[in-house]
XYZ file of C-alpha atoms in Angstrom:
324
model
C -71.505 11.078 7.379
C -69.018 13.192 9.321
C -67.198 10.038 10.362
C -66.924 8.914 6.723
C -65.552 12.312 5.720
C -62.975 12.237 8.472
C -61.899 8.715 7.442
C -61.511 9.780 3.809
C -59.449 12.809 4.814
C -57.159 10.672 6.989
C -56.716 8.130 4.183
C -55.795 10.865 1.702
C -53.321 12.372 4.157
C -51.640 9.020 4.725
C -51.327 8.553 0.981
C -49.637 11.924 0.616
C -47.278 10.988 3.469
C -46.352 7.728 1.768
C -45.621 9.482 -1.504
C -43.575 12.173 0.249
C -41.581 9.590 2.192
C -40.874 7.583 -0.928
C -39.631 10.677 -2.743
C -37.439 11.628 0.189
C -35.530 8.297 0.123
C -35.097 7.965 -3.607
C -31.567 7.903 -5.042
C -30.863 10.765 -7.394
C -27.247 9.983 -8.260
C -23.775 9.972 -6.757
C -23.862 13.634 -5.862
C -27.194 13.641 -4.074
C -25.641 13.763 -0.629
C -27.817 11.307 1.298
C -26.288 8.359 3.137
C -27.599 5.899 0.563
C -25.943 7.831 -2.259
C -22.373 7.402 -1.062
C -19.946 6.194 -3.689
C -19.010 2.527 -3.628
C -15.229 2.341 -3.846
C -13.321 -0.953 -3.978
C -9.574 -0.943 -3.318
C -7.163 -3.817 -3.888
C -4.938 -3.581 -0.788
C -4.129 -1.405 2.211
C -2.143 1.615 0.918
C -4.799 2.226 -1.738
C -7.524 1.795 0.879
C -5.775 4.407 3.031
C -5.657 6.944 0.199
C -9.314 6.347 -0.686
C -10.403 6.797 2.936
C -8.421 9.996 3.334
C -9.597 11.555 0.070
C -13.239 10.431 0.037
C -14.040 10.698 3.746
C -17.699 9.933 4.453
C -18.599 10.488 0.793
C -17.758 6.858 0.022
C -18.307 3.352 1.302
C -14.849 1.821 0.922
C -14.047 -1.880 0.894
C -10.724 -3.602 0.288
C -10.171 -6.949 -1.406
C -7.198 -7.937 0.779
C -8.175 -8.740 4.359
C -5.994 -7.373 7.189
C -3.161 -9.756 7.941
C -3.302 -11.446 4.534
C -0.351 -11.496 2.147
C -1.593 -9.419 -0.833
C 0.608 -11.201 -3.385
C -1.229 -14.480 -2.738
C -4.768 -13.077 -2.786
C -7.534 -15.322 -4.120
C -10.873 -13.612 -4.687
C -14.319 -14.960 -3.884
C -17.152 -14.776 -6.408
C -18.745 -12.069 -4.264
C -15.595 -9.958 -4.387
C -15.371 -10.263 -8.153
C -19.022 -9.244 -8.431
C -18.355 -6.201 -6.244
C -16.051 -4.821 -8.936
C -18.885 -4.697 -11.458
C -21.159 -2.697 -9.150
C -18.458 -0.371 -7.786
C -18.469 3.304 -8.723
C -14.657 3.337 -8.604
C -12.062 0.551 -8.410
C -8.510 1.361 -7.297
C -5.816 -1.251 -7.942
C -2.291 -1.698 -9.277
C -1.962 -3.786 -12.400
C 0.805 -6.348 -12.186
C 0.846 -6.616 -8.391
C -1.982 -9.088 -7.730
C -2.716 -11.506 -10.560
C -6.158 -12.426 -9.231
C -7.203 -8.766 -9.115
C -5.913 -8.134 -12.632
C -7.992 -11.048 -13.909
C -11.092 -9.958 -11.969
C -10.888 -6.375 -13.261
C -10.592 -7.687 -16.806
C -13.655 -9.880 -16.297
C -15.800 -7.367 -14.403
C -15.014 -4.316 -16.558
C -15.768 -1.749 -13.803
C -17.054 1.649 -14.913
C -14.257 3.736 -13.387
C -10.768 2.518 -12.589
C -7.658 4.056 -11.080
C -4.697 1.867 -12.064
C -1.732 2.972 -9.962
C 0.738 1.501 -12.464
C -0.332 4.237 -14.899
C 0.009 6.956 -12.239
C 3.502 6.135 -10.927
C 6.353 4.849 -13.089
C 7.436 1.375 -11.989
C 11.196 0.899 -11.649
C 13.182 -2.243 -12.316
C 14.379 -3.760 -9.057
C 17.985 -2.899 -9.925
C 17.020 0.758 -10.412
C 15.171 1.200 -7.128
C 17.884 1.179 -4.485
C 18.564 -2.576 -4.422
C 22.089 -3.943 -4.028
C 23.193 -5.960 -7.055
C 26.380 -7.914 -7.649
C 27.347 -9.856 -10.748
C 28.726 -12.648 -8.532
C 25.734 -12.631 -6.211
C 24.022 -15.642 -7.784
C 26.988 -17.950 -8.382
C 26.067 -21.509 -7.509
C 22.299 -20.895 -7.780
C 19.957 -22.750 -10.082
C 17.950 -20.823 -12.657
C 14.866 -21.194 -10.477
C 16.663 -19.790 -7.428
C 18.006 -16.852 -9.421
C 14.551 -16.096 -10.815
C 13.190 -16.055 -7.276
C 15.069 -12.809 -6.630
C 13.077 -11.076 -9.394
C 15.987 -8.841 -10.418
C 14.663 -8.762 -13.969
C 11.170 -7.573 -12.970
C 9.682 -4.309 -11.824
C 9.265 -3.332 -8.195
C 5.562 -2.814 -7.370
C 6.077 -1.256 -3.902
C 5.657 2.338 -5.089
C 3.690 3.405 -1.990
C 6.758 3.270 0.258
C 7.932 6.561 -1.248
C 5.595 9.243 0.202
C 5.903 11.345 -2.953
C 4.427 8.485 -4.964
C 1.523 8.434 -2.523
C 0.963 12.110 -3.330
C 0.583 11.223 -7.017
C -1.828 8.412 -6.163
C -3.858 10.754 -3.948
C -4.202 13.278 -6.747
C -5.272 10.598 -9.229
C -7.905 9.254 -6.816
C -9.219 12.752 -6.135
C -9.489 13.451 -9.855
C -11.426 10.259 -10.590
C -13.778 10.664 -7.623
C -14.476 14.222 -8.770
C -15.410 12.971 -12.234
C -17.835 10.444 -10.782
C -19.258 12.740 -8.080
C -18.793 16.250 -9.461
C -21.077 17.799 -6.854
C -18.531 16.998 -4.141
C -15.359 17.656 -6.134
C -14.359 20.494 -3.823
C -14.441 18.126 -0.842
C -12.216 15.597 -2.597
C -9.791 18.322 -3.638
C -9.525 19.746 -0.123
C -9.062 16.345 1.478
C -6.449 15.395 -1.121
C -4.567 18.615 -0.388
C -4.681 17.840 3.341
C -3.285 14.364 2.694
C -0.613 15.817 0.400
C 0.490 18.144 3.204
C 0.843 15.202 5.604
C 2.749 13.122 3.057
C 5.037 16.040 2.214
C 5.852 16.471 5.901
C 6.532 12.725 6.144
C 8.845 12.981 3.137
C 10.748 15.842 4.799
C 11.059 13.822 8.008
C 12.653 10.957 6.058
C 14.941 13.311 4.160
C 16.135 15.100 7.285
C 16.238 11.975 9.436
C 18.355 9.931 6.992
C 20.610 12.727 5.778
C 23.543 11.959 8.076
C 24.018 8.264 8.825
C 27.041 6.126 9.649
C 26.018 3.641 6.977
C 23.659 3.698 3.998
C 23.093 -0.038 3.590
C 20.305 -1.959 5.314
C 19.362 -5.635 5.138
C 15.742 -6.732 4.955
C 14.017 -10.075 4.512
C 11.943 -8.878 1.538
C 13.356 -6.513 -1.090
C 10.327 -4.225 -0.935
C 12.050 -0.969 -0.040
C 13.678 0.032 -3.309
C 11.649 3.207 -3.823
C 12.200 4.319 -0.253
C 15.916 3.560 -0.476
C 16.349 5.447 -3.737
C 14.387 8.461 -2.490
C 16.647 8.915 0.549
C 20.045 7.761 -0.679
C 20.051 4.334 0.945
C 20.848 0.879 -0.419
C 18.692 -2.088 0.466
C 20.093 -5.604 0.559
C 17.276 -8.129 0.284
C 17.638 -11.617 1.726
C 14.855 -12.652 -0.632
C 13.884 -10.848 -3.794
C 10.686 -8.993 -4.643
C 8.658 -12.170 -4.149
C 8.162 -12.163 -0.380
C 7.495 -15.889 -0.219
C 10.656 -16.959 -2.089
C 13.324 -18.783 -0.068
C 16.919 -17.574 -0.421
C 19.508 -20.093 -1.555
C 22.503 -20.983 0.644
C 24.649 -18.932 -1.759
C 22.433 -15.879 -1.236
C 22.488 -16.251 2.553
C 26.293 -16.454 2.472
C 26.419 -13.343 0.290
C 24.139 -11.413 2.670
C 26.315 -12.400 5.633
C 29.386 -11.188 3.746
C 27.734 -7.858 2.915
C 26.582 -7.398 6.506
C 30.180 -7.701 7.710
C 31.553 -5.459 4.954
C 29.134 -2.628 5.674
C 29.084 -2.903 9.457
C 25.355 -3.645 9.516
C 23.913 -3.782 13.032
C 20.354 -4.946 12.347
C 18.581 -7.475 10.140
C 15.050 -6.337 9.332
C 12.031 -8.559 8.916
C 8.333 -7.815 8.372
C 4.999 -8.677 9.918
C 3.275 -10.669 7.140
C 6.166 -12.980 6.197
C 8.095 -15.512 8.293
C 11.121 -13.906 10.007
C 13.014 -17.216 10.110
C 15.772 -16.345 7.607
C 16.289 -12.845 9.007
C 16.558 -14.132 12.558
C 18.864 -16.977 11.536
C 21.300 -14.585 9.823
C 21.138 -12.182 12.755
C 21.792 -15.027 15.167
C 24.808 -16.280 13.225
C 26.335 -12.782 13.127
C 25.246 -11.723 16.640
C 23.216 -8.830 15.211
C 19.928 -7.263 16.273
C 16.589 -7.760 14.536
C 13.801 -5.259 14.045
C 10.677 -4.728 11.936
C 10.717 -2.749 8.704
C 7.138 -2.766 7.474
C 6.371 -2.790 3.716
C 2.853 -1.612 4.576
C 1.041 -4.201 2.514
C -1.463 -4.492 5.347
C -2.141 -3.284 8.892
C -2.305 -5.884 11.668
C -2.228 -5.970 15.460
C 1.544 -6.417 15.164
C 1.999 -3.252 13.091
C 3.922 -0.418 14.756
C 1.106 2.016 14.108
C -2.511 2.066 13.055
C -2.235 3.769 9.654
C 0.160 4.525 6.789
C 1.682 7.665 8.332
C 2.333 6.194 11.780
C 3.846 2.975 10.418
C 6.094 4.928 8.067
C 7.305 7.025 10.998
C 8.096 3.781 12.842
C 10.044 2.642 9.765
C 12.014 5.885 9.854
C 12.888 5.434 13.520
C 13.992 1.834 12.876
C 16.266 2.897 10.014
C 17.755 5.771 12.001
C 18.574 3.465 14.906
C 20.020 0.678 12.746
C 22.108 2.977 10.528
C 23.412 5.317 13.210
C 21.714 8.422 11.848
C 22.151 11.711 13.715
């Protein structure tokens, strides 16, 4: 009889333990604080991933749709990636930059979205520090002219650190709405990131204040916002579409501009073929160097995050333009 009583007591205790354990692992919402309750945040490409990581910290599980080393303009999504948008707590993307992402967001209808194009005003390419010339496209076909995208908007807003501040604040605000319990954490981390970006902005401003020349030539006209912010003028071999090939007329025009402005360096980037940049540099006996549009981080990147790569960009511009 005593043995039966002890068995019953043990069985009851194990039942209580099971119930207690089950209660302890249950999800009680985004603000619960357990590992399983972290926010699921999906970002479209690297700069947005960087902001999300800096602002959310360990409060979110962050994934990005564009794999490292992939050209974000050409992104094609898998069915699994599209499905991830529906289950995400927050999706961060930039409408108009990646057609496949725009379509997937429209299909998936995620609960909470940060659309960067509504946070930062997009400038026309001709308004964002890009060299334009009414004779620049003489001899080109309509298709070649269109490839320069002078009539479109420039999506590369993240290359101006002050735009990244605005994006950081928007991400912090949306995360705080979804996970109000940890709003103070998001606010503090966003303020920390803002301080770093503000210091980066000052470094660019001071570092590019006194230069022998203001013009720089790059394979992909992605640096309009950066150029405008710091009083420079970019001359793109290709237009805003990184994959577009320049016409012979455009190459001749770039060579002419390089001579006129005493350019010393032709810049190329890590995710796009440097062939045209190196060919022009070779013809003119000029140097080549990397100017990174920060669309993704790879093993070839001159840094392991947004801040370090931007500082490498600053050094490259200072060297090429004879800045004191």
